[in-house]
XYZ file of C-alpha atoms in Angstrom:
679
model
C 0.000 0.000 0.000
C 2.796 2.405 0.936
C 4.760 1.907 -2.281
C 1.574 2.055 -4.348
C 0.971 5.488 -2.826
C 4.580 6.446 -3.629
C 4.122 5.496 -7.289
C 0.811 7.360 -7.507
C 2.267 10.515 -5.926
C 5.360 10.383 -8.151
C 3.223 10.067 -11.290
C 1.065 12.993 -10.161
C 4.156 15.129 -9.531
C 5.540 14.393 -12.999
C 2.248 15.233 -14.645
C 1.784 18.393 -12.608
C 5.286 19.718 -13.184
C 6.293 18.820 -16.712
C 8.514 21.911 -16.887
C 10.777 20.589 -14.158
C 10.676 16.975 -15.336
C 11.663 18.021 -18.861
C 14.572 20.031 -17.438
C 15.788 16.949 -15.566
C 15.761 14.914 -18.782
C 17.813 17.598 -20.564
C 20.282 17.635 -17.631
C 20.663 13.837 -17.878
C 21.306 14.058 -21.620
C 23.914 16.777 -21.019
C 25.636 14.761 -18.280
C 25.924 11.604 -20.374
C 27.050 13.482 -23.491
C 29.850 15.097 -21.496
C 30.951 11.982 -19.623
C 30.913 9.741 -22.714
C 33.148 12.098 -24.692
C 36.121 9.763 -24.344
C 34.201 6.925 -26.041
C 33.304 8.838 -29.203
C 34.975 8.049 -32.534
C 36.692 11.401 -32.800
C 38.325 10.985 -29.387
C 39.553 7.461 -30.206
C 41.057 8.862 -33.376
C 42.619 11.844 -31.584
C 44.124 9.577 -28.943
C 46.273 7.922 -31.615
C 47.974 11.195 -32.603
C 47.372 13.670 -29.762
C 47.323 11.364 -26.758
C 48.774 13.918 -24.314
C 46.323 16.648 -25.298
C 43.390 14.237 -25.195
C 44.514 13.009 -21.773
C 44.558 16.589 -20.468
C 41.107 17.245 -21.898
C 39.638 14.094 -20.367
C 41.254 14.955 -17.031
C 39.247 18.208 -17.069
C 35.918 16.417 -17.497
C 35.536 15.515 -13.779
C 35.991 19.199 -12.902
C 33.386 20.276 -15.460
C 31.126 17.479 -14.184
C 31.478 18.693 -10.572
C 30.720 22.294 -11.611
C 27.671 21.024 -13.516
C 26.412 19.165 -10.441
C 26.816 22.344 -8.400
C 24.608 24.336 -10.786
C 22.078 21.547 -11.265
C 21.742 21.235 -7.471
C 20.148 24.687 -7.257
C 17.832 23.901 -10.145
C 16.696 20.674 -8.481
C 16.454 22.287 -5.030
C 14.097 25.062 -6.168
C 11.992 22.605 -8.163
C 11.725 20.136 -5.269
C 10.871 22.980 -2.918
C 8.109 24.092 -5.274
C 6.726 20.556 -5.395
C 6.758 20.166 -1.612
C 5.179 23.587 -1.092
C 2.423 22.722 -3.567
C 1.601 19.630 -1.453
C 1.586 21.331 1.943
C -2.041 20.509 2.718
C -1.531 16.906 1.631
C 1.540 16.526 3.855
C -0.256 18.203 6.740
C -3.138 15.761 6.376
C -0.718 12.823 6.542
C 0.511 14.127 9.891
C -3.053 14.731 11.102
C -3.882 11.108 10.303
C -0.992 9.903 12.466
C 1.861 9.424 10.024
C 5.240 9.946 11.667
C 7.466 12.658 10.232
C 10.235 10.140 9.577
C 7.881 7.974 7.529
C 6.605 10.999 5.622
C 10.164 12.038 4.801
C 10.937 8.462 3.743
C 7.928 8.641 1.411
C 9.239 11.875 -0.107
C 12.664 10.292 -0.647
C 11.071 7.241 -2.285
C 9.047 9.491 -4.588
C 12.244 11.347 -5.493
C 13.987 8.089 -6.341
C 11.003 6.936 -8.396
C 10.942 10.187 -10.382
C 14.717 9.960 -10.805
C 14.348 6.481 -12.254
C 11.625 7.689 -14.628
C 13.784 10.631 -15.757
C 16.783 8.340 -16.287
C 14.733 5.833 -18.288
C 13.528 8.663 -20.510
C 16.801 10.600 -20.700
C 19.441 7.910 -21.214
C 18.023 6.534 -24.525
C 17.814 10.109 -25.825
C 21.412 10.674 -24.687
C 22.598 7.514 -26.491
C 20.890 8.561 -29.730
C 22.293 12.085 -29.453
C 25.875 10.946 -28.843
C 25.636 8.553 -31.804
C 24.381 11.394 -34.007
C 27.220 13.656 -32.808
C 29.760 10.891 -33.366
C 28.498 10.171 -36.897
C 28.430 13.878 -37.794
C 31.952 14.425 -36.462
C 33.218 11.327 -38.257
C 31.721 12.630 -41.498
C 33.222 16.112 -41.070
C 36.629 14.699 -40.106
C 36.656 12.277 -43.011
C 36.637 9.126 -40.903
C 33.674 7.826 -42.882
C 30.916 5.484 -41.796
C 33.382 2.587 -41.969
C 35.403 4.187 -39.183
C 32.357 4.564 -36.938
C 31.549 2.168 -34.158
C 28.686 2.184 -31.698
C 29.758 3.629 -28.348
C 28.227 2.664 -25.038
C 29.994 4.004 -21.972
C 29.115 2.071 -18.820
C 31.156 4.448 -16.662
C 29.342 7.468 -18.145
C 25.982 5.889 -17.343
C 27.058 5.042 -13.783
C 28.378 8.549 -13.100
C 25.273 10.093 -14.671
C 22.997 7.974 -12.491
C 25.050 8.488 -9.317
C 25.450 12.233 -9.764
C 21.840 12.791 -10.727
C 20.398 10.725 -7.866
C 22.851 12.311 -5.397
C 21.730 15.823 -6.355
C 18.071 14.826 -6.113
C 18.438 13.235 -2.671
C 20.645 16.059 -1.354
C 18.056 18.620 -2.430
C 15.249 16.692 -0.776
C 17.355 16.282 2.376
C 17.804 20.054 2.628
C 14.065 20.612 2.211
C 13.148 17.983 4.812
C 15.560 19.508 7.329
C 13.865 22.867 6.764
C 10.376 21.534 7.594
C 11.302 18.970 10.267
C 9.997 21.116 13.151
C 6.822 22.253 11.436
C 3.557 21.218 13.108
C 0.516 20.084 11.084
C -1.097 23.515 11.518
C 1.886 25.072 9.769
C 1.192 23.016 6.668
C -2.408 24.245 6.511
C -1.534 27.928 6.896
C -2.196 30.027 3.823
C 0.759 31.135 1.738
C 1.580 34.763 2.308
C 3.133 37.125 -0.148
C 6.281 38.563 1.306
C 6.062 42.269 1.896
C 8.028 44.318 -0.598
C 9.652 47.620 0.148
C 8.068 50.070 -2.254
C 10.267 52.568 -4.029
C 9.389 56.165 -4.620
C 9.007 57.421 -8.162
C 12.360 59.202 -7.978
C 14.184 56.120 -6.683
C 12.611 53.863 -9.304
C 13.646 56.175 -12.115
C 17.080 56.592 -10.537
C 17.703 52.847 -10.288
C 16.459 52.206 -13.827
C 18.411 55.046 -15.455
C 21.579 54.192 -13.513
C 21.260 50.533 -14.476
C 20.723 51.398 -18.142
C 23.715 53.770 -18.066
C 25.894 51.101 -16.448
C 24.879 48.550 -19.090
C 25.558 50.993 -21.931
C 28.960 51.721 -20.375
C 29.679 47.975 -20.219
C 28.612 47.550 -23.866
C 30.783 50.468 -24.993
C 33.874 49.380 -23.065
C 33.544 45.779 -24.229
C 32.857 46.534 -27.889
C 35.225 49.474 -28.464
C 37.822 49.565 -25.672
C 38.663 45.896 -25.084
C 41.077 45.420 -27.978
C 44.139 45.579 -25.758
C 42.632 43.056 -23.295
C 43.350 45.468 -20.451
C 42.638 44.001 -17.013
C 41.111 47.272 -15.813
C 38.794 47.484 -18.822
C 37.714 43.853 -18.308
C 37.068 44.499 -14.609
C 35.035 47.601 -15.484
C 32.962 45.650 -18.031
C 32.164 42.939 -15.471
C 31.341 45.482 -12.748
C 29.129 47.709 -14.920
C 27.474 44.727 -16.599
C 26.477 42.906 -13.402
C 25.637 46.050 -11.396
C 23.689 47.544 -14.289
C 21.581 44.404 -14.701
C 20.614 44.308 -11.014
C 19.919 48.063 -10.832
C 17.803 48.053 -13.991
C 15.549 45.268 -12.736
C 15.422 46.931 -9.291
C 13.918 50.056 -10.819
C 11.775 48.311 -13.440
C 8.984 47.415 -11.013
C 8.541 51.027 -9.909
C 8.430 52.238 -13.518
C 5.765 49.663 -14.325
C 3.690 51.052 -11.446
C 4.071 54.597 -12.793
C 3.054 53.415 -16.255
C -0.020 51.616 -14.911
C -1.189 54.688 -12.971
C -0.947 56.838 -16.096
C -3.244 54.544 -18.096
C -6.890 55.349 -18.575
C -9.199 53.955 -15.941
C -11.559 52.325 -18.455
C -9.237 49.424 -19.323
C -11.247 46.352 -20.285
C -11.260 42.968 -18.587
C -8.253 41.940 -16.533
C -5.782 44.302 -18.237
C -4.940 46.277 -15.113
C -4.909 43.128 -12.962
C -2.427 41.506 -15.360
C -0.168 44.560 -15.297
C -0.250 44.752 -11.482
C 0.602 41.056 -11.191
C 3.582 41.506 -13.504
C 4.698 44.575 -11.547
C 4.523 42.709 -8.231
C 6.450 39.738 -9.628
C 9.168 42.015 -11.005
C 9.492 43.837 -7.670
C 9.540 40.584 -5.683
C 11.824 38.652 -8.050
C 14.115 41.361 -9.424
C 17.214 39.505 -8.160
C 16.083 36.241 -9.769
C 15.366 38.080 -13.021
C 18.832 39.647 -12.964
C 20.562 36.324 -12.264
C 18.554 34.558 -14.989
C 19.403 37.350 -17.407
C 23.127 36.988 -16.679
C 22.919 33.193 -17.063
C 21.189 33.475 -20.462
C 23.739 36.086 -21.548
C 26.551 33.669 -20.651
C 24.681 30.855 -22.410
C 24.399 32.858 -25.642
C 28.070 33.841 -25.460
C 29.237 30.263 -24.755
C 27.143 28.709 -27.519
C 28.189 31.338 -30.088
C 31.836 30.917 -29.098
C 31.536 27.136 -29.394
C 29.967 27.389 -32.859
C 32.619 29.847 -34.052
C 35.508 27.807 -32.659
C 34.160 24.725 -34.379
C 34.109 26.587 -37.694
C 37.458 28.301 -37.061
C 39.410 25.111 -36.501
C 37.832 23.333 -39.436
C 38.446 25.956 -42.108
C 42.079 24.883 -42.508
C 42.244 23.626 -46.098
C 43.982 20.390 -46.949
C 47.034 21.450 -48.955
C 49.448 18.520 -48.608
C 48.924 14.966 -47.330
C 52.550 13.969 -46.706
C 55.928 15.731 -46.674
C 58.925 13.408 -47.092
C 62.289 14.664 -45.819
C 65.849 13.551 -46.511
C 67.855 13.307 -49.708
C 65.874 13.872 -52.902
C 67.002 10.519 -54.282
C 65.781 8.722 -51.171
C 62.426 10.466 -51.389
C 62.077 9.483 -55.045
C 62.820 5.835 -54.250
C 60.032 5.878 -51.670
C 57.602 7.364 -54.185
C 58.536 4.691 -56.736
C 57.595 1.927 -54.314
C 54.565 0.116 -55.746
C 52.511 0.239 -52.528
C 53.097 4.003 -52.278
C 52.818 4.791 -55.984
C 49.375 3.214 -56.352
C 47.986 5.611 -53.725
C 49.826 8.754 -54.884
C 48.003 11.354 -56.932
C 50.666 14.060 -57.171
C 54.197 14.633 -55.851
C 56.704 17.463 -56.261
C 59.752 18.999 -54.532
C 59.164 21.981 -52.247
C 61.766 24.671 -52.839
C 61.946 26.515 -49.525
C 65.107 28.059 -48.141
C 66.542 30.723 -45.885
C 67.797 33.763 -47.800
C 71.507 34.372 -48.262
C 73.347 36.167 -45.493
C 73.747 39.432 -47.425
C 69.933 39.790 -47.558
C 69.538 39.216 -43.821
C 69.150 42.076 -41.355
C 72.387 44.058 -41.429
C 73.621 42.556 -44.693
C 74.959 44.684 -47.543
C 71.904 43.855 -49.688
C 69.356 43.853 -46.877
C 65.687 43.804 -47.916
C 64.099 47.271 -47.900
C 60.858 46.788 -45.929
C 59.854 50.468 -45.775
C 56.961 50.058 -48.218
C 55.538 47.095 -46.278
C 55.905 48.945 -42.961
C 54.079 51.993 -44.386
C 51.274 49.743 -45.604
C 50.952 48.171 -42.145
C 50.573 51.627 -40.578
C 47.470 52.212 -42.700
C 45.843 48.910 -41.699
C 42.895 48.772 -39.336
C 43.374 46.875 -36.095
C 44.948 47.050 -32.678
C 47.558 49.810 -32.655
C 49.714 47.889 -30.198
C 49.711 44.811 -32.453
C 50.478 46.862 -35.573
C 53.431 48.551 -33.855
C 54.677 45.169 -32.643
C 54.460 43.776 -36.189
C 56.434 46.717 -37.576
C 59.108 46.401 -34.889
C 59.521 42.680 -35.625
C 59.312 43.000 -39.390
C 61.878 40.707 -41.008
C 62.031 38.242 -43.901
C 64.328 35.238 -43.672
C 62.708 32.626 -45.940
C 61.799 32.425 -49.620
C 59.541 29.946 -51.440
C 59.714 29.226 -55.165
C 56.579 30.161 -57.101
C 56.489 26.812 -58.942
C 56.356 24.855 -55.675
C 53.606 27.013 -54.193
C 51.603 26.829 -57.407
C 51.681 23.023 -57.195
C 50.128 23.372 -53.722
C 47.428 25.697 -55.055
C 46.755 23.446 -58.044
C 46.254 20.416 -55.814
C 43.725 22.429 -53.775
C 41.897 23.596 -56.903
C 42.808 27.244 -56.288
C 43.963 29.918 -58.736
C 47.731 29.813 -59.219
C 50.049 32.793 -58.702
C 51.461 34.703 -61.679
C 54.321 36.881 -60.480
C 56.115 37.396 -63.801
C 53.382 38.456 -66.219
C 53.273 42.181 -65.394
C 56.339 43.679 -63.752
C 58.186 42.788 -60.580
C 55.847 41.038 -58.151
C 56.176 38.830 -55.097
C 53.680 37.378 -52.645
C 53.814 37.508 -48.852
C 53.475 34.212 -46.986
C 52.685 33.566 -43.331
C 51.834 30.242 -41.720
C 50.147 32.019 -38.802
C 48.071 34.473 -40.844
C 44.906 32.430 -40.380
C 45.046 32.835 -36.618
C 43.576 35.896 -34.930
C 43.961 39.559 -35.822
C 47.502 39.157 -37.219
C 46.265 37.832 -40.556
C 43.462 40.382 -40.813
C 45.933 43.244 -40.381
C 48.200 41.790 -43.085
C 45.263 41.299 -45.435
C 44.085 44.862 -44.858
C 47.598 46.256 -45.382
C 47.941 44.486 -48.740
C 44.594 45.776 -50.047
C 46.538 48.770 -51.397
C 48.938 46.538 -53.336
C 47.326 47.514 -56.640
C 48.549 51.105 -56.337
C 51.955 50.149 -54.979
C 51.132 50.825 -51.323
C 52.715 47.537 -50.231
C 56.127 46.837 -51.680
C 59.592 45.533 -50.851
C 63.032 46.459 -52.138
C 65.304 43.585 -53.233
C 68.837 44.312 -54.413
C 67.940 47.849 -55.520
C 64.716 46.857 -57.340
C 61.203 47.453 -56.012
C 58.763 44.528 -56.001
C 55.024 44.901 -55.513
C 53.483 42.543 -52.930
C 50.519 41.209 -54.857
C 48.781 38.956 -52.325
C 48.871 37.150 -48.989
C 49.390 33.359 -49.000
C 48.351 31.279 -45.989
C 48.019 27.657 -47.171
C 50.343 25.146 -45.519
C 53.507 24.424 -47.476
C 54.073 21.110 -45.661
C 51.705 18.388 -44.479
C 51.951 19.284 -40.795
C 53.083 22.595 -39.363
C 56.559 21.258 -38.670
C 57.899 24.680 -39.595
C 56.409 28.016 -38.577
C 57.089 30.852 -40.995
C 56.299 34.182 -39.378
C 56.789 35.952 -42.717
C 58.281 34.670 -45.950
C 58.286 35.629 -49.629
C 56.918 33.636 -52.546
C 59.061 34.699 -55.511
C 59.560 33.684 -59.157
C 61.857 30.697 -59.595
C 64.736 32.704 -61.106
C 64.666 35.156 -58.202
C 64.444 32.233 -55.763
C 67.708 30.784 -57.128
C 69.342 34.181 -56.604
C 68.100 34.611 -53.014
C 68.132 31.024 -51.672
C 70.963 30.042 -49.376
C 70.339 26.317 -50.011
C 69.104 25.621 -53.576
C 68.183 21.998 -52.783
C 64.520 21.024 -52.140
C 63.412 21.318 -48.511
C 61.210 18.199 -48.836
C 59.008 16.335 -51.303
C 55.271 16.912 -50.942
C 52.691 14.310 -51.845
C 48.891 14.217 -52.219
C 46.722 11.110 -52.288
C 44.580 10.165 -55.274
C 41.240 11.963 -55.190
C 39.255 8.858 -56.146
C 40.903 6.940 -53.311
C 39.962 9.666 -50.815
C 36.361 9.663 -52.061
C 36.177 5.869 -51.806
C 37.796 5.361 -48.389
C 37.296 8.707 -46.695
C 40.164 11.120 -46.095
C 41.264 9.885 -42.682
C 41.062 6.224 -43.647
C 43.194 6.852 -46.752
C 45.750 8.972 -44.871
C 46.047 6.366 -42.119
C 46.621 3.604 -44.692
C 49.403 5.538 -46.424
C 50.851 6.519 -43.041
C 51.173 2.835 -42.150
C 53.015 2.103 -45.419
C 55.468 4.991 -45.054
C 56.209 4.157 -41.416
C 57.430 0.706 -42.518
C 60.084 2.273 -44.792
C 62.016 4.023 -42.032
C 61.966 7.445 -43.678
C 61.346 10.794 -41.979
C 58.020 12.338 -42.974
C 55.160 14.502 -41.732
C 51.516 13.553 -42.121
C 48.305 15.508 -42.488
C 47.117 13.490 -39.479
C 49.091 15.702 -37.101
C 47.609 18.998 -38.253
C 44.034 17.780 -38.547
C 44.411 16.064 -35.177
C 45.222 19.344 -33.474
C 42.378 21.103 -35.292
C 39.897 18.459 -34.169
C 41.246 18.585 -30.632
C 40.666 22.344 -30.464
C 37.182 21.808 -31.874
C 36.345 19.237 -29.199
C 37.947 21.145 -26.331
C 36.567 24.573 -27.212
C 33.357 23.758 -29.046
C 31.964 20.816 -27.088
C 32.663 22.183 -23.631
C 31.519 25.752 -24.222
C 28.309 24.635 -25.934
C 27.718 22.192 -23.068
C 28.136 24.948 -20.463
C 25.942 27.267 -22.527
C 23.104 24.725 -22.627
C 23.468 24.171 -18.883
C 23.314 27.911 -18.113
C 20.288 28.304 -20.364
C 18.522 25.342 -18.780
C 19.002 26.632 -15.236
C 18.009 30.211 -16.107
C 14.729 29.227 -17.760
C 13.793 26.744 -15.054
C 14.413 29.374 -12.375
C 12.258 31.938 -14.204
C 9.409 29.480 -14.664
C 9.485 28.095 -11.128
C 9.772 31.548 -9.543
C 6.645 32.632 -11.379
C 4.728 29.490 -10.409
C 5.741 29.925 -6.762
C 4.576 33.548 -6.841
C 1.282 32.505 -8.438
C 0.707 29.895 -5.746
C 1.203 32.563 -3.091
C -1.453 34.761 -4.734
C -3.980 32.071 -5.710
C -6.588 33.588 -3.391
C -6.761 36.535 -5.795
C -7.949 34.236 -8.555
C -10.529 32.780 -6.176
C -11.763 36.306 -5.572
C -11.873 36.973 -9.327
C -14.030 33.866 -9.723
C -16.416 35.171 -7.091
C -16.571 38.507 -8.923
C -17.633 36.737 -12.117
C -14.404 36.351 -14.050
C -14.523 33.309 -16.312
C -11.782 30.703 -16.516
C -10.739 31.648 -20.036
C -10.108 35.274 -19.101
C -8.003 34.285 -16.083
C -5.929 31.824 -18.136
C -5.434 34.506 -20.779
C -4.231 36.874 -18.045
C -1.794 34.223 -16.788
C -0.538 33.652 -20.346
C 0.147 37.375 -20.800
C 1.855 37.605 -17.399
C 4.242 34.746 -18.166
C 4.962 36.073 -21.656
C 5.846 39.541 -20.333
C 7.814 38.054 -17.426
C 9.989 35.974 -19.765
C 10.376 38.815 -22.269
C 11.804 41.100 -19.592
C 14.657 38.594 -19.287
C 15.042 37.478 -22.910
C 15.102 40.922 -24.573
C 17.781 42.309 -22.269
C 19.713 39.025 -22.477
C 19.715 39.252 -26.300
C 21.121 42.791 -26.101
C 23.765 41.839 -23.525
C 24.530 38.595 -25.344
C 24.966 40.443 -28.642
C 27.432 42.855 -27.023
C 29.280 39.939 -25.399
C 29.516 38.031 -28.691
C 30.779 41.112 -30.546
C 33.375 41.674 -27.826
C 34.571 38.061 -28.034
C 35.006 38.104 -31.803
C 36.826 41.457 -31.809
C 39.016 41.006 -28.733
C 39.285 37.470 -27.348
C 39.191 35.404 -30.524
C 39.323 36.144 -34.234
C 37.940 34.271 -37.183
C 40.814 33.190 -39.447
C 41.365 34.773 -42.840
C 40.000 31.661 -44.566
C 36.843 31.480 -42.494
C 33.508 32.301 -44.076
C 31.834 35.069 -42.107
C 28.587 34.144 -43.845
C 28.844 30.534 -42.621
C 29.517 31.632 -39.049
C 26.666 34.160 -39.189
C 24.333 31.513 -40.625
C 25.200 29.032 -37.869
C 24.772 31.686 -35.173
C 21.415 32.670 -36.698
C 20.357 29.011 -36.643
C 21.443 28.749 -32.991
C 19.457 31.919 -32.198
C 16.380 30.511 -33.939
C 16.671 27.286 -31.927
C 17.080 29.385 -28.775
C 13.862 31.325 -29.502
C 11.952 28.126 -30.329
C 13.066 26.513 -27.054
C 12.126 29.678 -25.163
C 8.656 29.460 -26.719
C 8.410 25.830 -25.586
C 9.429 26.801 -22.047
C 6.857 29.605 -21.963
C 4.169 27.207 -23.222
C 5.008 24.650 -20.503
C 4.934 27.352 -17.822
C 1.551 28.604 -19.106
C 0.102 25.084 -19.022
C 1.299 24.510 -15.470
C -0.085 27.874 -14.317
C -3.458 27.382 -16.033
C -3.744 23.891 -14.566
C -3.506 25.366 -11.087
C -6.087 28.052 -11.942
C -8.531 25.411 -13.129
C -8.075 23.469 -9.878
C -9.398 26.367 -7.778
């Protein structure tokens, strides 16, 4: 009989609070997705080439998991408290009928465990399907192919998900039971009372609101236009003005709503004025919760946008070379003539890369004249400190033959360079130009190359810098060229200190890549070359690092963003429902005055919509400023990245965010209307 009652109560709680139960399922999915990261295809692949980095990432997961449990605890605590408070009369009746407090608490714990089991049974299958979809998508993007995919089922992830989730549930219920342990039955039957709120004068309300708005505008301005140098004081000011402004604005919002209501005409129809007064009271009573929820959603938007951008940023690196073979040219040719290697090779060529002769180095008698390039850099837009640093460290020590670089471009299907057709021309190369603001400044400086704004003097002759080259010249970034010149072959022979090839580059056959998938084909060739005892670099190393950055930055920041969003929306919804429960006698009075059920539900719907909008609209503004600040100060899209693609993905994420917000509002409205109908 006892456990039948437990099951019945648990089912009633799930049905009556779908908002909370749905949030628990999302939390379970998030937990498992995070904890099973090490079992996904991409991580198994990364472990073969970036084992140390992967080990460090996986060692961070327990910390992220513990932080997640900390946040989820508050979500679960408020939800459990709401459920217990909604059953006060029921619990009081149990005590009146002779049930011991210990047995009642045991019943509550059993109900919690039952609901936890139901949430786990619903959430874990969804989590398994989601992780498989993520794994398949990542395998496709990385080129592993369906053949390289294997079903992943992490027993340890399931155990930690179950243990952590149940622990948080029981700990929350324990805290609630301790809080009501001394309450007598009469205390459970007492009517809920709305906590008295300290009313603000008109002047104070306006003062708080205007000050808060000014603080937020100051935070937006400092972040968007004064953060380029990443100054600690500017960052501290942004955080201070942003947080303080949010709290002050919501503190004064309730008073302004009251002023607005009093100015309206007195012939408002229906429950219009009642709805406005309810919203005003909720804003005054919950201004701190609104501010905290707003900050959480702002962080969620920033984290998710950053995760999307980082995923795009570290996957825009084009595949230029599959393998670079080092050593004597004759030895490299013998390797390429091997039958097992030859049948997989699509193209191979020597890379002519060398340091310049000593007389062209800094201080030499034929030193490069970099005045034209320095002048062009001074006209570029960007951080003044970075531009000055680039000019101070301006030097060219390496040259690349045009024929070798054109073979790289040809293999990638790009337009080849023509530096000899019309006058003296060279191209500027940098292997780090696709990272951060450095490349954007170079690109901007060379925009004036058509009118001779960017040039370099070589042995008394002036050469126009026609373009910026950023594609890898070797398979992996085994060499880092800060700045180098791509020059015609004849000029290369004149400048090069070592006229021999630096290495021999090789690309796999395109049909083989299409058939096997890029990573499968590269791994197969890698195995064949490793058996020959020759020194070489593989595309595996570079793509491995790119994928690692994608996983570390993208997965974790998106995960934290979803968690922040989940907690913020659950807090908003539950705070409103708690406030409505405390004022339910007002709806009883409305019923006595003749208000119909439809009108009251419509009033509740409008209240919840306005209540959520107060948070969402400001969060979108703050989130937009935060995202702009991140992409102009903390991280930069590489030169090769498509701004349109990033914008499209962010727009899709925003659309999903708005759809999920609509779902949350709908669930909150249903829960609120259900309580109204029960009066």
